[in-house]
Coordinates of C-alpha atoms in Angstrom, one line a residue:
X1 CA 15.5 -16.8 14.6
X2 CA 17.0 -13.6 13.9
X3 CA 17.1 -11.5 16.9
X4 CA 15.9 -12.5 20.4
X5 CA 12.3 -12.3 21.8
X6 CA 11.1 -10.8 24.6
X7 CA 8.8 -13.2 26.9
X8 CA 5.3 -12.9 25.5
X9 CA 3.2 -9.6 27.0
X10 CA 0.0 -8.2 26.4
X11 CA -0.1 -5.3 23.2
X12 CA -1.0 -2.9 25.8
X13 CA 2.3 -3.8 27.4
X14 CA 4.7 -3.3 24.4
X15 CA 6.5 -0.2 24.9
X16 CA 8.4 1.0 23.1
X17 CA 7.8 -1.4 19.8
X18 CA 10.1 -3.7 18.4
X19 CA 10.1 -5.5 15.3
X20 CA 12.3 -8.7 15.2
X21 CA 12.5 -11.5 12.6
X22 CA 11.3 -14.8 13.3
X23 CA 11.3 -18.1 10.9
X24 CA 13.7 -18.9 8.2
X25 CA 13.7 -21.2 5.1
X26 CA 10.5 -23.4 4.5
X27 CA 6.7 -23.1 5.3
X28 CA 6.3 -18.6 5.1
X29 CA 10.5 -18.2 5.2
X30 CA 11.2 -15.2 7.4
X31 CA 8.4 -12.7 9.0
X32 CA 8.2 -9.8 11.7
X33 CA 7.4 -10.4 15.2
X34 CA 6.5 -8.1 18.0
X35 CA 8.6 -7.7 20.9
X36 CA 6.6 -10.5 22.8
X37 CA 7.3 -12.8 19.8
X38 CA 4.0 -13.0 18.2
X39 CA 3.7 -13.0 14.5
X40 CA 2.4 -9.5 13.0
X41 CA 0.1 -9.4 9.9
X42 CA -0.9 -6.9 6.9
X43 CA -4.3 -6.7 5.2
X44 CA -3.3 -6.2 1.3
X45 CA -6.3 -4.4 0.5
X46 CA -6.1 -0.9 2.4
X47 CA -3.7 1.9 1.6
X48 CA -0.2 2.9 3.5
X49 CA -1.1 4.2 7.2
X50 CA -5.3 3.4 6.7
X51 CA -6.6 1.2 9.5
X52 CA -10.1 0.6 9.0
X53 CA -10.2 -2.8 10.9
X54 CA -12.5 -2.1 13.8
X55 CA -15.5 -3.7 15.9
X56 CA -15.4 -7.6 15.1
X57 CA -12.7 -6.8 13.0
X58 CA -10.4 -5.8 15.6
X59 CA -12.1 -8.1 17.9
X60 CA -10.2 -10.8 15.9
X61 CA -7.5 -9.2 14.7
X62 CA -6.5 -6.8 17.2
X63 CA -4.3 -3.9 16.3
X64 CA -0.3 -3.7 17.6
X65 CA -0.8 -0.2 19.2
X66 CA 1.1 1.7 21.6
X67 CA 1.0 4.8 23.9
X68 CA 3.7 6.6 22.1
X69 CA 5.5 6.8 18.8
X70 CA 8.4 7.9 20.6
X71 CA 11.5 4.7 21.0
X72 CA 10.1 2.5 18.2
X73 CA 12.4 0.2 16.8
X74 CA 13.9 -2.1 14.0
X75 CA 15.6 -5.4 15.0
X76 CA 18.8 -5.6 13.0
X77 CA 19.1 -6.0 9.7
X78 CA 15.3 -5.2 8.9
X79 CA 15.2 -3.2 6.2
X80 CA 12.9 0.0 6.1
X81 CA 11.0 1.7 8.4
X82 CA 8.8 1.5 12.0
X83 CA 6.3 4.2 12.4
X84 CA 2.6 4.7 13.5
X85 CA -0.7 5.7 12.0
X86 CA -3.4 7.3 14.3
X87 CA -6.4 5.1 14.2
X88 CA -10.2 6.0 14.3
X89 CA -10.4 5.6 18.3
X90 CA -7.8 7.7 18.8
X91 CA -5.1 5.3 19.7
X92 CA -1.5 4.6 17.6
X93 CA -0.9 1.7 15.7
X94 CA 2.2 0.4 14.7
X95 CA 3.3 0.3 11.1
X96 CA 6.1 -0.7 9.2
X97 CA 7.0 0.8 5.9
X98 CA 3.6 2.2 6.4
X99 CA 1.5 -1.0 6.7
X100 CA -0.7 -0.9 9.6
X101 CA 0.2 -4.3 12.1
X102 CA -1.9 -6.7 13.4
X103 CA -2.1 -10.2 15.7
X104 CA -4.5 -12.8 14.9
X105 CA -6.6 -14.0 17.9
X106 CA -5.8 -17.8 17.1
X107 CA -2.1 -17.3 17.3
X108 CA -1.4 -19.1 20.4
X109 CA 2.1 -19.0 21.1
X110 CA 4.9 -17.1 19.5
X111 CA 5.7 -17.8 16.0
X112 CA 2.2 -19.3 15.2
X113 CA 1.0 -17.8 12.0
X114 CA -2.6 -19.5 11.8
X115 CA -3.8 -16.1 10.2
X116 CA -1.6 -16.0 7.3
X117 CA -3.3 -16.5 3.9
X118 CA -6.3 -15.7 5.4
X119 CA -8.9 -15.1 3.0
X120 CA -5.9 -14.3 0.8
X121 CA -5.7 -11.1 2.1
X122 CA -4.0 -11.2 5.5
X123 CA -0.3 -12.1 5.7
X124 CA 2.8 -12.4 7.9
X125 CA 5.0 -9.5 6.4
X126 CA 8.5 -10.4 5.5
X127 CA 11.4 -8.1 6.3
X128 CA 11.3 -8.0 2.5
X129 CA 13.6 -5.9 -0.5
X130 CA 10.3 -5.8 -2.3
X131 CA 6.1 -6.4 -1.6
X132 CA 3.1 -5.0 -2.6
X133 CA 1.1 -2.2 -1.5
X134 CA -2.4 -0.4 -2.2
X135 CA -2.6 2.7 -4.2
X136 CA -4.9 5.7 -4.5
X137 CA -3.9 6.1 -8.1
X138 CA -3.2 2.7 -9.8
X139 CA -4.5 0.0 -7.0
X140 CA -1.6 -2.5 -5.8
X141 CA 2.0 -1.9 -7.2
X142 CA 5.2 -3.2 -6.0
X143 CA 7.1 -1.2 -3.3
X144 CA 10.9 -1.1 -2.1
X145 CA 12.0 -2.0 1.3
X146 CA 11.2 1.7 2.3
X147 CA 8.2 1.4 1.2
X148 CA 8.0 3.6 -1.6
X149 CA 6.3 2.9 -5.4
X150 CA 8.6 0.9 -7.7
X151 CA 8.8 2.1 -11.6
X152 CA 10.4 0.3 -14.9
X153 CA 12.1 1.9 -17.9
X154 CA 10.8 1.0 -21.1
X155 CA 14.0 1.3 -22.8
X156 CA 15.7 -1.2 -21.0
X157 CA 16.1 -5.0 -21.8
X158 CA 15.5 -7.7 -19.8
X159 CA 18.1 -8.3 -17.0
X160 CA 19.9 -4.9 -18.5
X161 CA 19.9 -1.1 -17.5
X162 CA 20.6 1.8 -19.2
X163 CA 19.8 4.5 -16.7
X164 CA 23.1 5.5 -15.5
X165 CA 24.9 8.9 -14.5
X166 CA 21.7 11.3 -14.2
X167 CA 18.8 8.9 -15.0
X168 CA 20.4 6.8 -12.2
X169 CA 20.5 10.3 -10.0
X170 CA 16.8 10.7 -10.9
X171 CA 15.8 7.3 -10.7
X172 CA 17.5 5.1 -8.1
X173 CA 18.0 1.7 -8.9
X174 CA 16.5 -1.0 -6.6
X175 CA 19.7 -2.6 -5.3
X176 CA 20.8 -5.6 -3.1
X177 CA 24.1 -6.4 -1.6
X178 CA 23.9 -10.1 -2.1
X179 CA 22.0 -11.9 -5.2
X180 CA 21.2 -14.8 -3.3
X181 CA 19.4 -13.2 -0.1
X182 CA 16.8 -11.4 -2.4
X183 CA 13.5 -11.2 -0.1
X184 CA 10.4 -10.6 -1.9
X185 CA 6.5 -10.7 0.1
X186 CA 4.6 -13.9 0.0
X187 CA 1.9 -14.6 -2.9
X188 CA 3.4 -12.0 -5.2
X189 CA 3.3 -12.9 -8.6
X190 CA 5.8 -12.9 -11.3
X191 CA 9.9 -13.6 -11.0
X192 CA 12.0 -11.5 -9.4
X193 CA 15.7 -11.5 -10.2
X194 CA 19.0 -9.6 -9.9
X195 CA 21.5 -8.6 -12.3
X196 CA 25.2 -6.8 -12.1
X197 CA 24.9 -3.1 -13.4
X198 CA 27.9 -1.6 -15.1
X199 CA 29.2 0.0 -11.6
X200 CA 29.3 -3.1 -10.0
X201 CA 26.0 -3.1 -8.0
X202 CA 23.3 -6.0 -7.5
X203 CA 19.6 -4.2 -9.3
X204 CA 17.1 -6.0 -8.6
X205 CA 14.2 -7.3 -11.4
X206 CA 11.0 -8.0 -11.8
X207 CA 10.2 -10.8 -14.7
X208 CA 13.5 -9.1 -16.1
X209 CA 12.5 -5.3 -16.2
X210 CA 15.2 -3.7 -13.9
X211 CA 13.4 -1.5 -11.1
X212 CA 14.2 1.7 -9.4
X213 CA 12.5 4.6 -7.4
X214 CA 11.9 8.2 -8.2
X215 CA 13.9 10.7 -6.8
X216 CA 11.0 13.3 -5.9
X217 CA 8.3 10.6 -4.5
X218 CA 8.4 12.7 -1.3
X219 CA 5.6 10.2 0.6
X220 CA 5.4 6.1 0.2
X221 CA 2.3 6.0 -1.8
X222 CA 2.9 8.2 -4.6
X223 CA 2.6 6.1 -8.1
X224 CA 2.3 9.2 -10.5
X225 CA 5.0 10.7 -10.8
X226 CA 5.2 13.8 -12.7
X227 CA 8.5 15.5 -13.8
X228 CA 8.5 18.2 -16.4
X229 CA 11.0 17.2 -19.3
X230 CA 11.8 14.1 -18.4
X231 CA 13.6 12.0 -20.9
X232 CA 12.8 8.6 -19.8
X233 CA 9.2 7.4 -19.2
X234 CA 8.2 5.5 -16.1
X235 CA 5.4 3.7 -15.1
X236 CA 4.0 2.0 -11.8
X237 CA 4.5 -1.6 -11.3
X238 CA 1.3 -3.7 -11.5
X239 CA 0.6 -7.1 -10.2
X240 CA -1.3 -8.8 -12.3

């Protein structure tokens, strides 16, 4: 355990959010927790900030909402971002890196995570450097820690970048501090990997293709980037 729990209160109860860390190496490895210690999950299928699980839905999966988006916070070290998305009903749910949260009605005690895998779709969410996420555009790509759409460069090699100086300016390389605490989501396909750039830093790789960001994504969820003269090309990330 990461960071220290709060003793188990109802949702309606949680203000302001937190999101800890609970778990560690074995069965899922690490996943976010609410501040009363139960296990939050993700539904892979919607977009960033949609929440269209309602009536039995949310009956058994019942939204982490609050009254206020105001004092939400990160446990340390948790890479990205806490916000809130306004549902149907009104009410605020809790998001991180834009993913709408939610408990699972057979969680019994904190750290349970009956609901993960469910139906392949719902998952604990690790604090993670890189996961998937739904797309208007292109469907599910991979995203950084901040949520935002991940590209290649078509003109590097495997484990190798040449964007550097301005191409680097334009497109951020995906970097860790340390190789060997590289966090990716569960269930994504593929290997990830890191490699030492010429500066010094960690990139990060994804079956060898170095990845990066783009510097005028303005919103997480953008995966068409367009950029009048552009050298390089980029693509979205796909999961097969």
């Amino acid at each position: 355990m990461l960071a220290l729990l709060l003793a188990p209160v109802s949702a309606q109860e949680m203000l302001p959010a937190t999101l800890n860390v609970f778990g560690g190496p074995g069965g899922v490895g690490m996943y976010l927790v609410a501040n009363n210690g139960m296990t939050v999950y993700a539904f892979k299928r919607v977009g960033l900030g949609v929440s269209n699980c309602v009536d039995n839905c949310a009956a058994a999966r019942p939204p982490y909402t609050v009254e206020s988006a105001d004092g939400l916070t990160l446990g340390e070290g948790i890479p990205g971002e806490i916000g809130t998305a306004a549902r149907a009903d009104g009410s605020l749910q809790v998001t991180y890196n834009g993913m709408p949260l939610y408990f699972w009605q057979n969680d019994a005690a904190p750290g349970d995570v009956t609901g993960h895998n469910f139906r392949t779709v719902w998952l604990v969410v690790p604090p993670a450097d890189v996961y998937a996420q739904n797309t208007a555009e292109h469907g599910i790509v991979l995203v950084g820690a901040n949520g935002f759409t991940l590209y290649t460069l078509s003109a590097d090699s495997p484990n190798a970048s040449v964007c550097a100086d301005q191409c680097a300016a334009n497109w951020p390389p995906v970097t860790v501090e340390d190789p060997n605490a590289l966090v990716t989501a569960t269930n994504l396909p593929g290997i990830f990997s890191t490699f030492e750039r010429a500066d010094g830093t960690i990139q990060v790789a994804y079956n060898g293709a170095p990845l990066y960001y783009f510097v005028n994504d303005a919103a997480r969820g953008h995966d068409r980037p367009s950029c009048a003269g552009c050298v390089v090309r980029r693509k979205a990330v796909m999961c097969p």
